[in-house]
Short mmCIF file of C-alpha atoms in Angstrom, two decimals:
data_model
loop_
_atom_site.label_atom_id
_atom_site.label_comp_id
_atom_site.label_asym_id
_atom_site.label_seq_id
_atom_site.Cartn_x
_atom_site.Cartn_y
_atom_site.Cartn_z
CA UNK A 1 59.34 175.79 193.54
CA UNK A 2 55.88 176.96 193.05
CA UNK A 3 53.75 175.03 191.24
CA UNK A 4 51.11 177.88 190.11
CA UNK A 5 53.84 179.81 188.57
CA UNK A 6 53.31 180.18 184.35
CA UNK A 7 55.81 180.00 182.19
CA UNK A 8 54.99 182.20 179.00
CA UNK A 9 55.65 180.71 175.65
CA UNK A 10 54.73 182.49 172.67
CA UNK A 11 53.88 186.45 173.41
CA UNK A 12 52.64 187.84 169.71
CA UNK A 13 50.88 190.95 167.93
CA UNK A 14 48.76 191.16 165.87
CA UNK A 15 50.03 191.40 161.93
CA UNK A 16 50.88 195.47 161.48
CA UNK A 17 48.69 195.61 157.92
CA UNK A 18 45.98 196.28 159.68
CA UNK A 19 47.34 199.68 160.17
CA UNK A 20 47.91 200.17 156.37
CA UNK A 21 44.93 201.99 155.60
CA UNK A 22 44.97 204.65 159.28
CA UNK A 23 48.12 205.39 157.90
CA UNK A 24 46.95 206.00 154.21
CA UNK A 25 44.35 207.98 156.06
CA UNK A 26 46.89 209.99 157.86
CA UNK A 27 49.37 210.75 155.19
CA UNK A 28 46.38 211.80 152.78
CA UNK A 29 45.28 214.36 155.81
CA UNK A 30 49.04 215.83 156.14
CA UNK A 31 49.02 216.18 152.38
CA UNK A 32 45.70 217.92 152.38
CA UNK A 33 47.27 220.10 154.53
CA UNK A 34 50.58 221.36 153.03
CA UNK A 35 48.47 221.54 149.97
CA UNK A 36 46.04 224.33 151.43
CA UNK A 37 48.50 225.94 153.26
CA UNK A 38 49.56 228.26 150.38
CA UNK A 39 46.34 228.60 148.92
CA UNK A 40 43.61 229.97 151.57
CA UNK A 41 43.21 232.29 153.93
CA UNK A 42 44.12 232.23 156.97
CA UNK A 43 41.04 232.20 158.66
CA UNK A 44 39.90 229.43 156.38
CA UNK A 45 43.27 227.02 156.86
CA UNK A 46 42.86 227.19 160.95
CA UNK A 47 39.22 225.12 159.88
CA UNK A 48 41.16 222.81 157.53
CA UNK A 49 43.94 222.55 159.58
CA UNK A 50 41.77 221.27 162.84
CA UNK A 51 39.48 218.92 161.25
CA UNK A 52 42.87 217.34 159.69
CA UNK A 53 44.00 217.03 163.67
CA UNK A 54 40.52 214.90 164.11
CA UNK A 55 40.61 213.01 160.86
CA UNK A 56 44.27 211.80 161.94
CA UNK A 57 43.07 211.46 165.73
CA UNK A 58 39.89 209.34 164.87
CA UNK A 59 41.58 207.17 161.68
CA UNK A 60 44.81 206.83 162.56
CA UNK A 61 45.54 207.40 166.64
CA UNK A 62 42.17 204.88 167.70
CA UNK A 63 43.82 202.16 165.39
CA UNK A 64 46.83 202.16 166.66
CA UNK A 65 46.13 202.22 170.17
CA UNK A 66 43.93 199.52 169.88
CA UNK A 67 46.50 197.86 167.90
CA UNK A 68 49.10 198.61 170.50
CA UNK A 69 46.78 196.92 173.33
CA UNK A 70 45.93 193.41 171.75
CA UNK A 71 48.03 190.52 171.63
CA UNK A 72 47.74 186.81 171.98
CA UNK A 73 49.47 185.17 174.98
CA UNK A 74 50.07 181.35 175.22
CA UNK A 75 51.36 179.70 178.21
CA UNK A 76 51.70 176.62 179.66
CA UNK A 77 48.53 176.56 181.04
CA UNK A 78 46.07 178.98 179.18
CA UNK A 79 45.92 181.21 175.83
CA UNK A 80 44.83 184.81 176.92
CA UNK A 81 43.67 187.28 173.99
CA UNK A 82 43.61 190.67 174.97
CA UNK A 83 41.71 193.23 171.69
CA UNK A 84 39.64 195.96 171.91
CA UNK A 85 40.54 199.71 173.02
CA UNK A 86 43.35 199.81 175.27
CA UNK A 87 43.19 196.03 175.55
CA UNK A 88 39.62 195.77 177.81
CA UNK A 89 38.12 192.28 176.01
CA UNK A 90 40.16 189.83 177.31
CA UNK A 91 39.05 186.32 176.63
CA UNK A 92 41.29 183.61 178.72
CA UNK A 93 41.17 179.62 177.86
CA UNK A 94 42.62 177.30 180.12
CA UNK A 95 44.30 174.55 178.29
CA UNK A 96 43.16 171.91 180.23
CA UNK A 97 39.59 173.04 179.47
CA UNK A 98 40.13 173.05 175.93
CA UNK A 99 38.90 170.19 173.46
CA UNK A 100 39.78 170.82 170.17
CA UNK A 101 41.72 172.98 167.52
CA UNK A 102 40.95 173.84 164.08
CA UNK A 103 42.85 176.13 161.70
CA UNK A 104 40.89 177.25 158.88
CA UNK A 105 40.52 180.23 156.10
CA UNK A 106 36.91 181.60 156.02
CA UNK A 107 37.62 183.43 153.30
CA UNK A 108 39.95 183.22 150.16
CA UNK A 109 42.53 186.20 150.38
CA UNK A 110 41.78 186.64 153.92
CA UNK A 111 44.13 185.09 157.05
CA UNK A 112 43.81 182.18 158.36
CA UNK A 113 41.23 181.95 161.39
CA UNK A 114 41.91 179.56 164.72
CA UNK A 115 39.09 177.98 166.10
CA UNK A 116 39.63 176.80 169.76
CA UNK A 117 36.27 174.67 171.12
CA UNK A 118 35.51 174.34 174.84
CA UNK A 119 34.59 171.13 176.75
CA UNK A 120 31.02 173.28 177.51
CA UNK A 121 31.06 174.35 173.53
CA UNK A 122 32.04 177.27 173.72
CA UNK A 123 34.02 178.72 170.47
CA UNK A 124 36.88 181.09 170.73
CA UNK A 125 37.89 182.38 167.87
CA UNK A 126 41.63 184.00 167.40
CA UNK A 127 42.49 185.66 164.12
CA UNK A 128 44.88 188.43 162.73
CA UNK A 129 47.66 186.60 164.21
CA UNK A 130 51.22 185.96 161.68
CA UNK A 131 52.28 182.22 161.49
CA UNK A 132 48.75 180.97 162.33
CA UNK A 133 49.55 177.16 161.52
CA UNK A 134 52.60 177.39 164.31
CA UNK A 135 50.62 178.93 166.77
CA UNK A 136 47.54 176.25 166.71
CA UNK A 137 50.48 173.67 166.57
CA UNK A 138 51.74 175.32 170.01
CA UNK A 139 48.54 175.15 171.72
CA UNK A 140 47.62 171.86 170.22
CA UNK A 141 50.87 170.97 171.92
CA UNK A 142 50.61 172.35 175.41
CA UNK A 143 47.04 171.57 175.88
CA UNK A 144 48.46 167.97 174.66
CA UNK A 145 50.57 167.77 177.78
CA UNK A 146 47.85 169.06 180.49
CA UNK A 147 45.89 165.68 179.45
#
């Protein structure tokens, strides 16, 4: 058997409220819409009716495809975090470089924030993730057994 092969533990997305308010955004621009359908002219919907198509592209459609793109991979020997539009930042820990693990919340009302530190100091930060404390606990474990 192959000893580079990874095995992939915990695959996850990132918690779906963040698309609460693109989708507030997107509803208010399709009710705009209906709304004015009846009462202007013509001439003067095909304006409303195309900056609705760009108010729902840019709030709503850039969201969710950057939403779509990121997710947090842990495996049994690095964490990869993939964010940004169409999932180019990608910041990839190896476990056996890692050298400690701190869950914390930054902010009251806010989620809670995982702090992974680097034998050279550097700080990778992972947040926006469900079921924070059993993810850290994962890691913690896995880069456990690389030591």
């Amino acid at each position: 058997m192959n000893q580079n092969s990874e095995t992939k533990l915990v695959r996850l997305r990132p918690r779906a409220a963040s698309l609460f308010v693109p989708t507030l955004v997107l509803a208010a621009s399709l009710f705009s819409l209906m709304y004015f359908s009846e009462l202007l002219a013509p001439d003067l919907y095909q304006i409303v009716f195309w900056s609705a198509i760009v108010v729902s592209a840019l709030f709503w459609l850039l969201p969710l495809l950057n939403w779509l793109a990121s997710s947090l991979v842990v495996t049994d020997q690095r964490v990869i975090n993939r964010s940004g539009l169409f999932g180019l930042r990608r910041k990839v820990i190896q476990l056996s470089e890692l050298s400690s693990i701190a869950l914390e919340r930054p902010k009251p009302l806010r989620g809670k924030v995982i702090s992974l530190l680097k034998v050279d100091g550097q700080e990778i930060t992972i947040s926006g993730y469900s079921r924070s404390k059993l993810l850290a606990a994962t890691i913690e474990a896995e880069a456990s057994k690389t030591l």
